[in-house]
mmCIF file of C-alpha atoms in Angstrom:
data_model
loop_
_atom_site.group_PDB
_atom_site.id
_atom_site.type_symbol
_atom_site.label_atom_id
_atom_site.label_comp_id
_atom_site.label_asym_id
_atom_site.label_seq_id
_atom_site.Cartn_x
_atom_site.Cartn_y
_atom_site.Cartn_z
ATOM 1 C CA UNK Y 1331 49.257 81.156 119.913
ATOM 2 C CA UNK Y 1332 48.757 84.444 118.059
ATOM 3 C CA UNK Y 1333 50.110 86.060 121.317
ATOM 4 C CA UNK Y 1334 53.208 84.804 120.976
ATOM 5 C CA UNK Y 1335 56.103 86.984 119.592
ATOM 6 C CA UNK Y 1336 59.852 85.842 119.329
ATOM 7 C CA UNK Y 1337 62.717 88.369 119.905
ATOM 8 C CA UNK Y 1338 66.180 88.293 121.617
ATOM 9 C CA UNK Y 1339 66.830 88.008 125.235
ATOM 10 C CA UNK Y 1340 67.931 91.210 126.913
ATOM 11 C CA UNK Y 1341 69.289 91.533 130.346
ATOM 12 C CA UNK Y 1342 65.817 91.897 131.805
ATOM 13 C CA UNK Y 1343 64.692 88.832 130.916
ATOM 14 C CA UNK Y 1344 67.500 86.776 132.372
ATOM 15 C CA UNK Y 1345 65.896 85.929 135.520
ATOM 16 C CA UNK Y 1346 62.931 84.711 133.725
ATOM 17 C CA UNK Y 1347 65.104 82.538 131.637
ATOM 18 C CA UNK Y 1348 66.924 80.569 134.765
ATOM 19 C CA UNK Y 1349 63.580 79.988 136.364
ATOM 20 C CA UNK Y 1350 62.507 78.242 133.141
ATOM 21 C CA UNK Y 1351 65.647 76.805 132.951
ATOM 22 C CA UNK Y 1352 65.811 75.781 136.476
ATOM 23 C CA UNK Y 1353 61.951 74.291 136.223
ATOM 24 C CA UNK Y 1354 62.463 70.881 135.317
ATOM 25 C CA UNK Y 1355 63.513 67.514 137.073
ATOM 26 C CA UNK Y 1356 66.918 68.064 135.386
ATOM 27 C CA UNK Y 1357 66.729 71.321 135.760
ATOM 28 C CA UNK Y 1358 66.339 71.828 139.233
ATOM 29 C CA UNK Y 1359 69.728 69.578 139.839
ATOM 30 C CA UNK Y 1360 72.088 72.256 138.033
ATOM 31 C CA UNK Y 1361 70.672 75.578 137.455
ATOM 32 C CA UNK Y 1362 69.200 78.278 140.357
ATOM 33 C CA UNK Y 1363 67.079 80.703 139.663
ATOM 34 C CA UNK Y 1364 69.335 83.524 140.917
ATOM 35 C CA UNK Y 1365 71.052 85.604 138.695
ATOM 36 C CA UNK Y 1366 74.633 85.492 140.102
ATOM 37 C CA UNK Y 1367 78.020 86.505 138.461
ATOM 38 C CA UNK Y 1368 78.171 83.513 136.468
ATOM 39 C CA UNK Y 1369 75.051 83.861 135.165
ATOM 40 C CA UNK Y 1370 75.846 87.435 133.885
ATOM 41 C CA UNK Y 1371 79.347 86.866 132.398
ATOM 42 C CA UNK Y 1372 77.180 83.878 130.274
ATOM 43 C CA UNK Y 1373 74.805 85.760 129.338
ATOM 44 C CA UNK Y 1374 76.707 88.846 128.190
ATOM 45 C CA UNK Y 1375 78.713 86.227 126.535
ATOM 46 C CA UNK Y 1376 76.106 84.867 124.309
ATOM 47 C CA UNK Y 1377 74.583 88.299 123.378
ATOM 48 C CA UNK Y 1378 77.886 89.305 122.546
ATOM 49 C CA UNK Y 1379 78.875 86.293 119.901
ATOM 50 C CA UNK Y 1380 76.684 87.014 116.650
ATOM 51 C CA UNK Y 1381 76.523 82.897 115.901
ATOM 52 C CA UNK Y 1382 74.310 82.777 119.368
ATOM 53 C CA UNK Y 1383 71.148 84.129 119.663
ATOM 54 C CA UNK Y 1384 69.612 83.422 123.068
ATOM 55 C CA UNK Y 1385 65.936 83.827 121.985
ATOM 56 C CA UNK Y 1386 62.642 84.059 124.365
ATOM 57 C CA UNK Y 1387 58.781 83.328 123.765
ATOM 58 C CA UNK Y 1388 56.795 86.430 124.666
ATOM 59 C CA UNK Y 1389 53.172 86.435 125.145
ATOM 60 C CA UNK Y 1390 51.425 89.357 127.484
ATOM 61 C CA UNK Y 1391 54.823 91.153 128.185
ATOM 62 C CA UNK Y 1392 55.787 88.002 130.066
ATOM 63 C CA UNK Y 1393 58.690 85.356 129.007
ATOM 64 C CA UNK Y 1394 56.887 81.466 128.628
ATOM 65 C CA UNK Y 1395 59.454 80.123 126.929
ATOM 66 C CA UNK Y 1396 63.338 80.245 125.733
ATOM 67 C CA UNK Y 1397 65.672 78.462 123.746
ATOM 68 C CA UNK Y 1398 69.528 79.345 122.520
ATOM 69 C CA UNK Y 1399 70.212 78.965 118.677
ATOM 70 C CA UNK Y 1400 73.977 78.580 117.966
ATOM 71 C CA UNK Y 1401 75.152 78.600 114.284
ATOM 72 C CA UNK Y 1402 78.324 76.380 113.858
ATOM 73 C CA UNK Y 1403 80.338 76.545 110.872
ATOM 74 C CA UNK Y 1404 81.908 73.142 109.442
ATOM 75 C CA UNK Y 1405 83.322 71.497 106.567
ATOM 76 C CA UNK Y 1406 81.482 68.692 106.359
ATOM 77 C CA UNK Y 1407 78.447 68.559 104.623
ATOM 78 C CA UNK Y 1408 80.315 70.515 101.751
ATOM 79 C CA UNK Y 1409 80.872 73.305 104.204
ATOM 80 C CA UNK Y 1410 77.089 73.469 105.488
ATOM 81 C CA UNK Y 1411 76.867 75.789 108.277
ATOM 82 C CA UNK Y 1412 74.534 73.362 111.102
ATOM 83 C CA UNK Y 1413 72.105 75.055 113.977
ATOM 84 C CA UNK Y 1414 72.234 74.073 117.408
ATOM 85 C CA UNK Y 1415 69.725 74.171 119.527
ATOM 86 C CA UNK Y 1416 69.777 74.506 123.012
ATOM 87 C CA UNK Y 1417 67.714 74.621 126.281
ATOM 88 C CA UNK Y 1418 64.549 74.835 124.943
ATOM 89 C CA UNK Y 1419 62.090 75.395 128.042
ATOM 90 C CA UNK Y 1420 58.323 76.178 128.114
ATOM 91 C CA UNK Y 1421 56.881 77.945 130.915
ATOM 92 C CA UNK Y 1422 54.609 75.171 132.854
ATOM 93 C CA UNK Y 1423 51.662 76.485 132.918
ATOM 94 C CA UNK Y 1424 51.860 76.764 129.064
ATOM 95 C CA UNK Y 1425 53.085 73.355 128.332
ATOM 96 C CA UNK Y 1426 50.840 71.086 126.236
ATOM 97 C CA UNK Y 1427 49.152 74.018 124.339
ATOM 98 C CA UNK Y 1428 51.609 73.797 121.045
ATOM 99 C CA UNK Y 1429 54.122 76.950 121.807
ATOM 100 C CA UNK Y 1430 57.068 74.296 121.917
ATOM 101 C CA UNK Y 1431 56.088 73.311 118.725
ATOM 102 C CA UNK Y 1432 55.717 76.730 117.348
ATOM 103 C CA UNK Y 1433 59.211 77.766 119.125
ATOM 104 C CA UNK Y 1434 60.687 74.686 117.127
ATOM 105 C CA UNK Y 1435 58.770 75.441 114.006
ATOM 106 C CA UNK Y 1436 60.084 79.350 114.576
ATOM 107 C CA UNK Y 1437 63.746 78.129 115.064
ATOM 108 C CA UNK Y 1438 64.125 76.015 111.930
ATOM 109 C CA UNK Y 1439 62.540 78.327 109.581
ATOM 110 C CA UNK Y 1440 65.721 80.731 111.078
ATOM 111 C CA UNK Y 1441 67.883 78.011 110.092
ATOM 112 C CA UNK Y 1442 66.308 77.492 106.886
ATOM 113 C CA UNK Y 1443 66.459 81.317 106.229
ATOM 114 C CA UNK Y 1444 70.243 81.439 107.016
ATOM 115 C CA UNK Y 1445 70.889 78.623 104.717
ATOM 116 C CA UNK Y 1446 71.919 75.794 107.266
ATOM 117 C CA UNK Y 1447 72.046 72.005 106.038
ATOM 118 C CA UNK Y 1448 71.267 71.187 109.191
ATOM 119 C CA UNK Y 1449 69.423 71.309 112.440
ATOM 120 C CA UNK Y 1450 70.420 69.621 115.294
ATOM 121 C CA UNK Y 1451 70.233 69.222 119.210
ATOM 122 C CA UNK Y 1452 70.707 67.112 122.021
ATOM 123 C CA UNK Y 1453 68.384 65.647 124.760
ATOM 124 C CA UNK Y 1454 68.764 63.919 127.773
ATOM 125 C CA UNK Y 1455 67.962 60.159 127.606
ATOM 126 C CA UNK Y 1456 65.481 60.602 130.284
ATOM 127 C CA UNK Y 1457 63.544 62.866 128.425
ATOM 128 C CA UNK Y 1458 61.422 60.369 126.761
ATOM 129 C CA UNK Y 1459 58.417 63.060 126.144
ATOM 130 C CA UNK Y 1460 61.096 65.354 124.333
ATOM 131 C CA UNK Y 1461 61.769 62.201 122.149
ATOM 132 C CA UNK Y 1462 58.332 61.729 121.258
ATOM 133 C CA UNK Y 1463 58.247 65.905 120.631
ATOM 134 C CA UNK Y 1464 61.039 65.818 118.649
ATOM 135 C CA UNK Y 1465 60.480 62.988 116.608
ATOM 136 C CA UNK Y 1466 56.912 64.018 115.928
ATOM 137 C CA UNK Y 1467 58.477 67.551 114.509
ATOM 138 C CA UNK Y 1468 60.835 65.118 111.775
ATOM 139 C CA UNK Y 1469 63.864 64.639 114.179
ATOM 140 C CA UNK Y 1470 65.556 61.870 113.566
ATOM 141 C CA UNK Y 1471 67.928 59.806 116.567
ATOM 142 C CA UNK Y 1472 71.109 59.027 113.905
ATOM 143 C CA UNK Y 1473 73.685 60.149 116.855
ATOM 144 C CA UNK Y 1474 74.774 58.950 120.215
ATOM 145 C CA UNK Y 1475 75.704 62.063 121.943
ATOM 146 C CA UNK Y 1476 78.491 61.954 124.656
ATOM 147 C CA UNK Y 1477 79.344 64.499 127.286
ATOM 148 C CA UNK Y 1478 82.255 64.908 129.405
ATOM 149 C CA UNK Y 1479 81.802 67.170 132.772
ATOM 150 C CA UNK Y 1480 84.015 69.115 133.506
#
């Protein structure tokens, strides 16, 4: 995992991003792999807001994996500003080799860095591999998330 460098999505890596994105059983139900309007107004809207950092896993000049960091401010927890992280994907022919744990790893040592109280994230319920992951990495289930589509 030497290879593996972390930086900040730009524009060219976008349609890189949706595949990995869009390559999983969830996935595939609610994402494309086509970078469309949409898909660019998000994206220039993430880069643009400096508490989102929509960060990729390079190894060999190509993208293997991504995940979005958002840093929410909050009063509770005596004002502890929390991280949020979001659609964490690894490349399939690189899962089960440890980058998702060293894109993890990566992603709370930016939290720690920043001075965040906590990390959090949410997971579908059918994900009961990224359970195991996450738990293994000191996650703890203390939430029922909710979501409302829209």
């Amino acid at each position: 995992m030497s290879d593996v460098i972390f930086r900040a999505a730009i524009r060219a890596d976008l349609p890189a991003v949706l595949d990995l994105l869009a390559d999983d059983m969830l996935g595939r139900t609610r994402d494309v792999g086509e970078v469309d309007a949409t898909y660019e107004k998000a994206f220039a809207d993430i880069t643009a807001d400096p508490r989102n950092h929509l960060v990729v896993a390079e190894a060999g000049g190509e993208v293997v994996g991504c995940m979005q960091l958002t840093y929410i401010p909050g009063l509770g927890r005596h004002g502890a500003e929390r991280q949020l992280i979001e659609s964490v994907r690894v490349r399939s022919d690189r899962r089960g080799q440890g980058l998702g744990r060293l894109m993890m790893t990566w992603a709370i040592d930016q939290a720690r860095q920043r001075g965040c109280g906590l990390v959090q994230l949410t997971t579908d319920k059918s994900r009961h591999d990224a359970h195991r992951f996450y738990l293994g990495l000191g996650f703890v289930a203390s939430h029922e998330g909710m979501k409302l589509s829209l």
